[in-house]
Short mmCIF file of C-alpha atoms and ligand atoms in Angstrom, two decimals:
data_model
loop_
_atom_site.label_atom_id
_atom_site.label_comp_id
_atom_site.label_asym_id
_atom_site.label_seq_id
_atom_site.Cartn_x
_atom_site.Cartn_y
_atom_site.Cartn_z
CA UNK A 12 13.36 -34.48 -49.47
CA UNK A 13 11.94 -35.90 -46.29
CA UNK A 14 11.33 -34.81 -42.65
CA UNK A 15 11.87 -37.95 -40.05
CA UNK A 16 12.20 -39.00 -36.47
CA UNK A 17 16.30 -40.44 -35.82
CA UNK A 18 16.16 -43.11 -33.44
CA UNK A 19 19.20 -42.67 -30.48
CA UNK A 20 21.86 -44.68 -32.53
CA UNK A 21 21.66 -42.59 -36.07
CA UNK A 22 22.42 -39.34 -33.91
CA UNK A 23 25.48 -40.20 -34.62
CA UNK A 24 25.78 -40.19 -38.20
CA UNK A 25 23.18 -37.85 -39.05
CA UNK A 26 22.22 -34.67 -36.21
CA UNK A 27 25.78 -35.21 -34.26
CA UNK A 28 27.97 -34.11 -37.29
CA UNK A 29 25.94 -31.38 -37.91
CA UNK A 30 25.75 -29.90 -34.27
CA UNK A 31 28.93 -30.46 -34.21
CA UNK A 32 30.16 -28.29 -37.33
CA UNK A 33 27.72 -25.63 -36.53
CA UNK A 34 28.63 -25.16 -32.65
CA UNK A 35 32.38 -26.50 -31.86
CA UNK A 36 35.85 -26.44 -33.24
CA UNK A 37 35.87 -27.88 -36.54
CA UNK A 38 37.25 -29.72 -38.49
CA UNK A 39 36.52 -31.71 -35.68
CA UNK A 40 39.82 -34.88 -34.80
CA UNK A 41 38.58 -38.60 -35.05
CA UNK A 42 38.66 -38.72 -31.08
CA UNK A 43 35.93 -36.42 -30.81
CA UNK A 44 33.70 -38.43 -32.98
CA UNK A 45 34.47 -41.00 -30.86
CA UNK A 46 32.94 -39.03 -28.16
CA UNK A 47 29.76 -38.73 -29.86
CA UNK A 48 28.66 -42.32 -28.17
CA UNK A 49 28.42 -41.24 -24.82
CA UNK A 50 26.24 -38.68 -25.34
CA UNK A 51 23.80 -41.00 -26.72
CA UNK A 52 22.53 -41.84 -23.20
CA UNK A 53 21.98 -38.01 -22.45
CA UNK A 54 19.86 -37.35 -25.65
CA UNK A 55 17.89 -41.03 -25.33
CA UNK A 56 14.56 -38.74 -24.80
CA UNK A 57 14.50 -36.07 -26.63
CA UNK A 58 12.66 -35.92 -30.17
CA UNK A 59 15.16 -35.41 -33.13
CA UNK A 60 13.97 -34.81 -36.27
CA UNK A 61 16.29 -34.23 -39.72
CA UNK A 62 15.75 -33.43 -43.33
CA UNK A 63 17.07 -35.61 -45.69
CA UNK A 64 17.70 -35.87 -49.13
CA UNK A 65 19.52 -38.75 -50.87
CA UNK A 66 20.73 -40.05 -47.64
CA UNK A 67 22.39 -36.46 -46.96
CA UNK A 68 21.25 -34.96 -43.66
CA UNK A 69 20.52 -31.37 -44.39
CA UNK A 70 19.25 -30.35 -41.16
CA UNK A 71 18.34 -31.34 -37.51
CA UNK A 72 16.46 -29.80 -34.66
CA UNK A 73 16.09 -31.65 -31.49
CA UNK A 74 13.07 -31.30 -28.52
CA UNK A 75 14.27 -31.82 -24.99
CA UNK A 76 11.04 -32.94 -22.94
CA UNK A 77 11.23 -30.46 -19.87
CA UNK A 78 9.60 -28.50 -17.54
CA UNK A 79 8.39 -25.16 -16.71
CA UNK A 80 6.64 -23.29 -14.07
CA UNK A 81 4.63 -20.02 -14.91
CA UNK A 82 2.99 -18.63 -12.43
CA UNK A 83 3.19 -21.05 -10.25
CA UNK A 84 2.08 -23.57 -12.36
CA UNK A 85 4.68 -26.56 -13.85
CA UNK A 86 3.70 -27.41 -17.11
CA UNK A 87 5.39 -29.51 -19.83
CA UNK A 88 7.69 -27.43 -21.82
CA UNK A 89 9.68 -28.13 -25.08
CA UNK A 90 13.22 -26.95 -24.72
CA UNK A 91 14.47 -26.57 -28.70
CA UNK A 92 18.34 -27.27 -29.09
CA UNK A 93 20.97 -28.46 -32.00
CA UNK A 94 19.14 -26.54 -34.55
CA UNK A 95 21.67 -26.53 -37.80
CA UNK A 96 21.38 -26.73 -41.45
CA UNK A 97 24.16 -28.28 -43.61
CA UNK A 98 26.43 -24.89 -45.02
CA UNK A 99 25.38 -25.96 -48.32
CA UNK A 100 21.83 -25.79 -47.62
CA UNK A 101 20.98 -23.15 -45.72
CA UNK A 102 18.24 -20.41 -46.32
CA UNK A 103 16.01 -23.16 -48.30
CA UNK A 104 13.58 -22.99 -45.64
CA UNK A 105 14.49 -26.34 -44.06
CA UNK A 106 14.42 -24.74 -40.62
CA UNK A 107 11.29 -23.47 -41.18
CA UNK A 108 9.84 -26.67 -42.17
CA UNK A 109 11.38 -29.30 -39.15
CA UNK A 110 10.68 -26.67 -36.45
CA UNK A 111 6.81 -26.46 -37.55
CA UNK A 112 6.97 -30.24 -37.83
CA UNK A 113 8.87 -30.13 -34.60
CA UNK A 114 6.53 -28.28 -32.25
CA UNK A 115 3.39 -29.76 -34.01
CA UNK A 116 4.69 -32.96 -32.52
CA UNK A 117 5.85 -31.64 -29.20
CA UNK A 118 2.40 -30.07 -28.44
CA UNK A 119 0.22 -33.57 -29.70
CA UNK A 120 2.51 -34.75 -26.93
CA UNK A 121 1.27 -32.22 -24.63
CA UNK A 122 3.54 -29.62 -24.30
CA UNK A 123 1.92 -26.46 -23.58
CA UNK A 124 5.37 -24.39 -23.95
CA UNK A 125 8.47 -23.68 -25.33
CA UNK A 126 11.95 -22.11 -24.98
CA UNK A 127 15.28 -21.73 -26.46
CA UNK A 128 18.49 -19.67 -26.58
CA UNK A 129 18.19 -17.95 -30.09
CA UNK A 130 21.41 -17.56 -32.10
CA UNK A 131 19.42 -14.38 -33.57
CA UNK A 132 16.06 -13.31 -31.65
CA UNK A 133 14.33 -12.16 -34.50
CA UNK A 134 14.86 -15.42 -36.22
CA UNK A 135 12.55 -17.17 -33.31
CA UNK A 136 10.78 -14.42 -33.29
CA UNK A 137 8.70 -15.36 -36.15
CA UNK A 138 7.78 -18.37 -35.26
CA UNK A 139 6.32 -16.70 -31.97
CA UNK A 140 9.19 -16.75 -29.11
CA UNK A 141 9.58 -13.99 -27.28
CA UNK A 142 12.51 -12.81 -25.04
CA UNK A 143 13.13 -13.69 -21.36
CA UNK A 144 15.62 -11.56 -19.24
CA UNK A 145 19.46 -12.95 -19.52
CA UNK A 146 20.73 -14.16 -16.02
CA UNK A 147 23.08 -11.69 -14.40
CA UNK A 148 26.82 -12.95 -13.82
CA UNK A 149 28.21 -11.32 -10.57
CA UNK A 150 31.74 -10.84 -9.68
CA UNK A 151 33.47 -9.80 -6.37
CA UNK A 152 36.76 -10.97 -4.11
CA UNK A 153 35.73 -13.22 -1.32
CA UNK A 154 37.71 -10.52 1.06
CA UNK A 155 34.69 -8.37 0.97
CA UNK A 156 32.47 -10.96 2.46
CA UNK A 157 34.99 -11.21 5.46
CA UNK A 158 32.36 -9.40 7.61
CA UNK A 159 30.38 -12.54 7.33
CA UNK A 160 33.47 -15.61 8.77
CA UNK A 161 32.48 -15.54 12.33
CA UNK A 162 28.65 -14.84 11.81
CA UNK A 163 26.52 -17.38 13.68
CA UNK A 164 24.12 -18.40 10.89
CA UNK A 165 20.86 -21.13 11.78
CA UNK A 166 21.79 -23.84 9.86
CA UNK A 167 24.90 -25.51 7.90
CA UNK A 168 26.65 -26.70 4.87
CA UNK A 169 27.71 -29.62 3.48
CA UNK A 170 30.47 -29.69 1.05
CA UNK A 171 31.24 -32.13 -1.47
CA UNK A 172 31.42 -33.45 -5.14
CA UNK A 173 28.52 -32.98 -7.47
CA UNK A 174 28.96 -37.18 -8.23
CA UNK A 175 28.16 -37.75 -5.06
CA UNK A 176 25.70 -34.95 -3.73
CA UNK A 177 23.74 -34.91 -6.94
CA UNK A 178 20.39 -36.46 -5.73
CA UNK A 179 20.16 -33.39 -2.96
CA UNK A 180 20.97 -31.02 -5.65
CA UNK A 181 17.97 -33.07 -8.17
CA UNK A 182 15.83 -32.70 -5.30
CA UNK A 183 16.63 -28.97 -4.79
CA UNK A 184 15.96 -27.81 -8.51
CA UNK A 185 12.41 -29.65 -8.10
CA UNK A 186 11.58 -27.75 -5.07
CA UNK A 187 12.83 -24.17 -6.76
CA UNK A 188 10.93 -25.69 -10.37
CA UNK A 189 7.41 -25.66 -8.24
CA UNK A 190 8.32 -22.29 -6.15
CA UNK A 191 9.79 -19.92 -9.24
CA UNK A 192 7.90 -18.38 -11.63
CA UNK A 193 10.17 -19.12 -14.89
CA UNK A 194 12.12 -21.98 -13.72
CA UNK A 195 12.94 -25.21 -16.07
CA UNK A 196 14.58 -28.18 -15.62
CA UNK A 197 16.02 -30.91 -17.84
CA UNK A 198 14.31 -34.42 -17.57
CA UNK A 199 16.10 -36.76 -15.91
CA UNK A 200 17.88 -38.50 -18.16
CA UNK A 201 19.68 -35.16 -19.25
CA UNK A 202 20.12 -33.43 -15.95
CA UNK A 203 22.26 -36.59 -14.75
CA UNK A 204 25.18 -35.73 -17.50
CA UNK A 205 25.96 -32.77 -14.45
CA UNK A 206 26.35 -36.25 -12.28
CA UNK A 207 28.18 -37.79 -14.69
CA UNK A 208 30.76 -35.76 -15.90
CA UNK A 209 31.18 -35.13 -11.93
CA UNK A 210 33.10 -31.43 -13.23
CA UNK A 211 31.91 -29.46 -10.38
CA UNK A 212 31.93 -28.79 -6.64
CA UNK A 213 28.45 -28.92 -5.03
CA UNK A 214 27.69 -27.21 -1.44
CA UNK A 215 24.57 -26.71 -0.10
CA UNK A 216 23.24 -25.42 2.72
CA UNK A 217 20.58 -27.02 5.19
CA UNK A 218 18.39 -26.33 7.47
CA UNK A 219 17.21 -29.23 10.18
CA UNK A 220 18.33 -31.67 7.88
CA UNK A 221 16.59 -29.97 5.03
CA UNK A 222 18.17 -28.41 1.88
CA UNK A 223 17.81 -24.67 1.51
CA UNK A 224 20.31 -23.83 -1.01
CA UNK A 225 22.80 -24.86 -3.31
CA UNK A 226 25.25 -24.26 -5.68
CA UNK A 227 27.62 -25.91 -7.71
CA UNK A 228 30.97 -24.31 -8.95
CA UNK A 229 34.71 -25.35 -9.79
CA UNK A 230 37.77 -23.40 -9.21
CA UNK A 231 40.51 -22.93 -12.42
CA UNK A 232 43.24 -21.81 -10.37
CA UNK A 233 45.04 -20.52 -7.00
CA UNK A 234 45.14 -17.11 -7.05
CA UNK A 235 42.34 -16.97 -9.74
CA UNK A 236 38.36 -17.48 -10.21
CA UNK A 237 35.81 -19.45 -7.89
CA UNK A 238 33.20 -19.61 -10.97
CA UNK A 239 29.82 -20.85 -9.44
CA UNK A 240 26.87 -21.63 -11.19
CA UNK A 241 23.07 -20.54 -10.29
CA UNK A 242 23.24 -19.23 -6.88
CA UNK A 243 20.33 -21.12 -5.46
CA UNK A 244 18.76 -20.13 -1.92
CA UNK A 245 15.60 -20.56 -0.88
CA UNK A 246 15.70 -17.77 1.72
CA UNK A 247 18.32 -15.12 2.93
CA UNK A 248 19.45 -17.65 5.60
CA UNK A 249 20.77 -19.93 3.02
CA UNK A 250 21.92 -17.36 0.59
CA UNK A 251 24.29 -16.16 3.67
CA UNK A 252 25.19 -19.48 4.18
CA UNK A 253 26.69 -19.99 1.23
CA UNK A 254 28.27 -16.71 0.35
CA UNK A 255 30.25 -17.69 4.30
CA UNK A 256 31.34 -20.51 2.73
CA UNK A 257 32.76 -18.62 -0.40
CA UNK A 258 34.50 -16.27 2.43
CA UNK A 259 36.64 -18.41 3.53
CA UNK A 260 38.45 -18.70 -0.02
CA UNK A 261 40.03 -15.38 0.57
CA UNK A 262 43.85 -16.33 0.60
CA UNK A 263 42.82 -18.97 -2.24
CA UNK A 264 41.03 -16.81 -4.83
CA UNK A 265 40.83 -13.43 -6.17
CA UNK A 266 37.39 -13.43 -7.45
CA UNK A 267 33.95 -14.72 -6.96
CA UNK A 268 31.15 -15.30 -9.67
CA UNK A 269 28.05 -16.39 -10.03
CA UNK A 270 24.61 -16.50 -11.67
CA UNK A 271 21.60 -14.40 -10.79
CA UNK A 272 18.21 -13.89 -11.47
CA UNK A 273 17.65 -10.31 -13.17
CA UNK A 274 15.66 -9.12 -10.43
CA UNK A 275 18.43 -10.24 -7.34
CA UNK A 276 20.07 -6.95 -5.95
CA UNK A 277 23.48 -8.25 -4.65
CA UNK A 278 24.04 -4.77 -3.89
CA UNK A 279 21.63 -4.82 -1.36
CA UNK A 280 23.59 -8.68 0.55
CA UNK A 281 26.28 -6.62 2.77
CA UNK A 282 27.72 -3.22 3.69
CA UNK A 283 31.29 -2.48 1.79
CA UNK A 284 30.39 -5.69 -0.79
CA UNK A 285 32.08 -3.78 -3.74
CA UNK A 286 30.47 -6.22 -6.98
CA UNK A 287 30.08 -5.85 -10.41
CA UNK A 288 26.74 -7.13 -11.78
CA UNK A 289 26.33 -7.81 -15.53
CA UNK A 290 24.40 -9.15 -18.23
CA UNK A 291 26.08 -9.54 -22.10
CA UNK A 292 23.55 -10.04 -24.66
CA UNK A 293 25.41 -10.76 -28.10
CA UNK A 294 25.01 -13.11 -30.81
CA UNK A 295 25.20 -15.26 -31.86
CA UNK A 296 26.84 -17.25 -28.60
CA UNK A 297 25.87 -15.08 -25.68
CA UNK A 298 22.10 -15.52 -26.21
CA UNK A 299 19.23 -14.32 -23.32
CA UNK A 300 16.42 -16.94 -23.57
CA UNK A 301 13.48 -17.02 -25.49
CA UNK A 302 10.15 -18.69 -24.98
CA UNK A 303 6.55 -18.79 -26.02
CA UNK A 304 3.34 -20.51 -25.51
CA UNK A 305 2.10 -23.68 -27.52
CA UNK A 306 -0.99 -23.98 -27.06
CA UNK A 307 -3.81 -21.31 -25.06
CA UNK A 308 -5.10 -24.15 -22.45
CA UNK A 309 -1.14 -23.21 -20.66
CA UNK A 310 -3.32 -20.06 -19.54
CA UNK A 311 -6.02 -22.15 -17.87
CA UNK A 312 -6.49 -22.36 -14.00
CA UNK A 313 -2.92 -19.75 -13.86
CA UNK A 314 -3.55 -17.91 -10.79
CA UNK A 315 -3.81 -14.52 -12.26
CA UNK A 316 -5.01 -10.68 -11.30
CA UNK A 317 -8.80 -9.89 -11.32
CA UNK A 318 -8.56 -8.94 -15.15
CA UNK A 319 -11.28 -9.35 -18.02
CA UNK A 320 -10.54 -9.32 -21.42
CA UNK A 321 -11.42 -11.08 -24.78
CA UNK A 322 -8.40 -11.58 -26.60
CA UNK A 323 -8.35 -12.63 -30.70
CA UNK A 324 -5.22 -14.69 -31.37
CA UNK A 325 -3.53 -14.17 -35.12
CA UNK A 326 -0.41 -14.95 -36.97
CA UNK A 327 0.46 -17.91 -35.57
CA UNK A 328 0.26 -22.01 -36.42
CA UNK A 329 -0.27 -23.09 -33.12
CA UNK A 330 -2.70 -20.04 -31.29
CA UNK A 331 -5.36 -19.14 -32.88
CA UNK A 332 -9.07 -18.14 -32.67
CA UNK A 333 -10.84 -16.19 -29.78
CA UNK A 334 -11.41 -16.33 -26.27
CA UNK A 335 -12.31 -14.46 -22.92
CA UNK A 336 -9.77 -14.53 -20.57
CA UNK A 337 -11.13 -13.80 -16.90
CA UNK A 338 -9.56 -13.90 -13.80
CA UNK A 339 -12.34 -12.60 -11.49
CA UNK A 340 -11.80 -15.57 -9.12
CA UNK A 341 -7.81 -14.99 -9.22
CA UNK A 342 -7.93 -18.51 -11.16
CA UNK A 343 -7.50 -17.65 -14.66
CA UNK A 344 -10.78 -18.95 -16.52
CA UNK A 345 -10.82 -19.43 -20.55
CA UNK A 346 -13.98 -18.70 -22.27
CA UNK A 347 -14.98 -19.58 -25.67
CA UNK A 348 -18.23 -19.25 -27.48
CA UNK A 349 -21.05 -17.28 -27.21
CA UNK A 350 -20.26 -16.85 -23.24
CA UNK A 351 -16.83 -15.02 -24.51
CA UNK A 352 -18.76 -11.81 -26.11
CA UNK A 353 -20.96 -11.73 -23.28
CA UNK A 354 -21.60 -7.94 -22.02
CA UNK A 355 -19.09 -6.94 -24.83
CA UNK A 356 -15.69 -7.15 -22.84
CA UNK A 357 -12.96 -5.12 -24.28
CA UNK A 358 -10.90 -7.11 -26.82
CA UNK A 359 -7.11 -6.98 -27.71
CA UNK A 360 -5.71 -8.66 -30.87
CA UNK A 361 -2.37 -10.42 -29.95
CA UNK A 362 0.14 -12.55 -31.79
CA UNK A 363 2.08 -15.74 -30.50
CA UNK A 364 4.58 -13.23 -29.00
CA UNK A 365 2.25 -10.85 -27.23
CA UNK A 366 0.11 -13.23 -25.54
CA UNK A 367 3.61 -15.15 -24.33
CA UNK A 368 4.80 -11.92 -22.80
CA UNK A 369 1.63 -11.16 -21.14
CA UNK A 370 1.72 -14.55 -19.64
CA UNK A 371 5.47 -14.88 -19.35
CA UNK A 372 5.32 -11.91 -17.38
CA UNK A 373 8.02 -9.70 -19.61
CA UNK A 374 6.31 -7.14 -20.85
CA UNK A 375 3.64 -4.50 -20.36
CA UNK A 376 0.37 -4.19 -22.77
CA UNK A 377 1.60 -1.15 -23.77
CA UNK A 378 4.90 -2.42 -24.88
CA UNK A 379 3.25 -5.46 -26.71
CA UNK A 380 1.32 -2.93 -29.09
CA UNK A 381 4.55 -0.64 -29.12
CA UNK A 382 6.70 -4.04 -30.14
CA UNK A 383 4.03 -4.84 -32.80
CA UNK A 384 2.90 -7.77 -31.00
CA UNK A 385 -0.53 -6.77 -30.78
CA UNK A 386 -3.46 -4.32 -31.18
CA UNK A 387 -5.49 -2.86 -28.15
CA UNK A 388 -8.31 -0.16 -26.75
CA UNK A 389 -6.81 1.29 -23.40
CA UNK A 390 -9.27 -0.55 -21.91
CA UNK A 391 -8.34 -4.03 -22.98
CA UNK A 392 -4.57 -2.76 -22.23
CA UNK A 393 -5.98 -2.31 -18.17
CA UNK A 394 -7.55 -5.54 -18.04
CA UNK A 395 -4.43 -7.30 -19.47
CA UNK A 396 -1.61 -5.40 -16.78
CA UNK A 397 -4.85 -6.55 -14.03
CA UNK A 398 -4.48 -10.44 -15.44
CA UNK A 399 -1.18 -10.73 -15.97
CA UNK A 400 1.20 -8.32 -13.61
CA UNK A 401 4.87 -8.13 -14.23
CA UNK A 402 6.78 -11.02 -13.07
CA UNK A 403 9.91 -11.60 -14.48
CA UNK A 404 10.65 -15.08 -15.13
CA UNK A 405 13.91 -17.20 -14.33
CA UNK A 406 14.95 -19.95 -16.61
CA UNK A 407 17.80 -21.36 -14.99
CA UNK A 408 18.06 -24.50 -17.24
CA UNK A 409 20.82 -23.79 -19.87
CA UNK A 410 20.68 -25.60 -23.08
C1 COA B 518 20.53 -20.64 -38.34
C2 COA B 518 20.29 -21.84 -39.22
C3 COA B 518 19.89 -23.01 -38.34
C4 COA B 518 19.13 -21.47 -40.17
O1 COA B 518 18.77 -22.62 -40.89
P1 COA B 518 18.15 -22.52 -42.37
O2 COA B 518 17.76 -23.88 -42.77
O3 COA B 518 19.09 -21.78 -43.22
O4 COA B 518 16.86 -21.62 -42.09
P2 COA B 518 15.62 -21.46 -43.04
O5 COA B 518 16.06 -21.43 -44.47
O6 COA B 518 14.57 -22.47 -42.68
O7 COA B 518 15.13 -20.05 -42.57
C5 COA B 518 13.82 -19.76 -42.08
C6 COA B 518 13.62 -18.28 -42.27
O8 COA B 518 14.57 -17.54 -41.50
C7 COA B 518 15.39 -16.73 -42.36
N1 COA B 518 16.76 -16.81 -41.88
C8 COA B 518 17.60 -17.83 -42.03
N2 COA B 518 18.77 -17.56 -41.44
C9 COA B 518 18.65 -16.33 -40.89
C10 COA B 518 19.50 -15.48 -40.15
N3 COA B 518 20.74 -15.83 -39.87
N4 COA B 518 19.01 -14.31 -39.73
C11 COA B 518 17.76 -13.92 -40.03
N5 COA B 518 16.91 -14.67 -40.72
C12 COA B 518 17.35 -15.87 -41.16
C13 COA B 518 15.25 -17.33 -43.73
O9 COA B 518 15.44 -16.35 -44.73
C14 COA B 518 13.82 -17.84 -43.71
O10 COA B 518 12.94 -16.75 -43.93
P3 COA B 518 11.54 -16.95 -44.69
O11 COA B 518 10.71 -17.77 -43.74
O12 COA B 518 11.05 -15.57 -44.87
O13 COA B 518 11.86 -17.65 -45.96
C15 COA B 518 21.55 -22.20 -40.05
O14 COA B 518 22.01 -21.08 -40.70
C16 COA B 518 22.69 -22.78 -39.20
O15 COA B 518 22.82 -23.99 -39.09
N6 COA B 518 23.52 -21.92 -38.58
C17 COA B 518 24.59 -22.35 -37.71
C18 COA B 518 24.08 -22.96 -36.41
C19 COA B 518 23.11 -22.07 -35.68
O16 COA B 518 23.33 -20.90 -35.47
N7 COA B 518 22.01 -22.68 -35.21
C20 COA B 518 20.95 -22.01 -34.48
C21 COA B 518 21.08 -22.29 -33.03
S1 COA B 518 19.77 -21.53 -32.08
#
């Protein structure tokens, strides 16, 4: 049995078959295999690794090379996708042994983090992923936004097809990629499949010439849904925009939705907006994100809170050993060595999963020792929430 790298043409013999059985219809016609060719171009980057054994592919994982801001910092990120085993061969460990091989790779690369959407958290969760929130989908008629037609807004939109506006929409997810704590996008090669397939509506609003939100979404019927994707606005200007535009599909449409961020309060947009806000965690196809860190030196130069704490990393293949983690100067400084035990600073022992929520911004100390992602004095706890405040992240990228 052997682990290797597929180059872009045996996708289609070896990890395409398998994705295929383990995530669409199956048995799958001879057209749709067909189809597996023009993916190619949309999966040229990414590393794909399988297990083989007599020229039988058992299993595949794939790394898409992205990237991630946490707090405020865009780093390289490895986004795992088409993870399947062969039905004949599952729960032999294969998994186990191309994800290690996997993310060993991906972080000699340089990529200092990782995400995914789990089919079962606790699955990723041993191998040191930790959950993100789930973005919210929000529903309501465009006749409660009537109070917004005739407002006089700064500003204006443009309206047109996602083939031919996608470069303003590239550029957009950039500038939101460098601004939101959370964000990912796919590399380019990937991201231009949205061009491509040219399935959506695009409108964005602008400000002096310059983008400050956008949106894409399609329409299934008249009478029925306007379903838009990531509602993104750079300020309440363009948000309001944008939601005008979606006003004036009142005699087309019945209903509204759209992606949030978990900590968005639509509630809060306009007076008699009646909307229903909700987020549907299930498995194994209704997944909230996951992610982790690869390697500690993702922590270096974050700006952070005015925290100090040594923290011993365990459990993990890719964190490990000691350090002092001090933010005095609001840049977050790593210290190893002798230097770290200096003046005996209180110490927390955290796994893969505790130091990614701390960092990741998901969960409090307290909740990483209640979760069993770590051991702390009360101390070390108060120097952690200091260093690394609550901040829930947005993914956006989908994959
Ligand atoms: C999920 C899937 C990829 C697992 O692959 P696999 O090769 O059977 O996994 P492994 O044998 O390497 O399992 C690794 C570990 O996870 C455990 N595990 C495997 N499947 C599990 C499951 N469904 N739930 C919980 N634990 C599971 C194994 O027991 C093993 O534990 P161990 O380390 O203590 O021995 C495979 O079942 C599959 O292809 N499913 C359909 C597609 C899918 O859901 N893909 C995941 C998309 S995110």
């Amino acid at each position: 049995m052997t682990i290797r790298r597929v180059n872009a043409e045996e996708r289609l013999t070896t990890s395409f078959p398998l994705q295929a059985y383990a995530f669409e219809t199956s048995p799958r016609s001879a057209a749709r295999a067909e189809e597996f060719r023009d993916y190619l171009p949309y999966n040229e980057g990414n590393r794909t690794l399988v297990v083989e054994e007599n020229g039988v592919t058992l299993a595949a994982a794939s790394a898409i090379p992205m990237r991630q801001n946490v707090r405020g910092e865009v780093l390289p990120m490895a986004g795992v996708a088409g993870v399947a085993t062969h039905p004949l061969a599952r729960r032999q460990g294969h998994v186990r042994g191309l994800l290690h091989q996997l993310l060993d790779e991906m972080r000699d690369e340089g990529h200092q983090l990782s995400a995914l959407y789990p089919f079962r958290p606790s699955f990723y969760a041993r191998f040191g992923y930790v959950g993100l929130p789930a973005p919210r989908t929000v529903t309501f008629s465009p006749a409660d936004l009537d109070g917004l037609l005739r407002a006089d807004l700064p500003g204006e939109v443009r309206w047109e097809r996602i083939g031919g506006g996608y470069q303003d929409w590239r550029t957009f997810t950039e500038r939101c990629l460098g601004e939101r704590h959370g964000f990912a996008i796919f590399p380019g090669y990937r991201d231009v499949g949205l061009r491509d397939r040219d399935e959506h509506w695009l409108l964005t609003a602008r400000s002096g010439g310059t983008v400050t939100g956008a949106v894409i979404y399609r329409i299934d019927d008249h009478g029925g849904t306007l379903a838009a994707g990531d509602l993104l606005a750079g300020d309440p200007v363009a948000r309001t925009l944008l939601l005008q535009f979606f006003a004036r599909h009142v005699d087309q449409v019945e209903r509204v939705t759209l992606q949030l961020p978990a900590d968005e309060l639509p509630e809060l947009w306009l007076t008699d907006l009646a909307v229903h806000v909700e987020a549907r965690v299930a498995r194994p196809n209704a997944a909230a994100p996951m992610a982790r860190l690869l390697s500690v030196d993702a922590l270096a130069g974050l700006p952070v809170g005015p925290g100090r704490v040594r923290v011993e990393l365990t459990g993990d293949r890719w964190l490990a050993g000691s350090c002092l983690l001090d933010g005095t100067t609001g840049t977050l400084e790593l210290v190893t060595g002798a230097a770290a035990t200096a003046g005996s600073p209180p110490t927390a022992t955290l796994t893969a999963a505790g130091i990614s929520a701390l960092a990741y911004g998901v969960l409090d100390p307290v909740e990483v020792g209640l979760r069993g992602l770590g051991t702390m004095s009360t101390d070390a706890a108060t120097e952690l929430r200091r260093l690394f405040p609550r901040q829930l992240p947005y993914l956006f990228a989908d994959f």
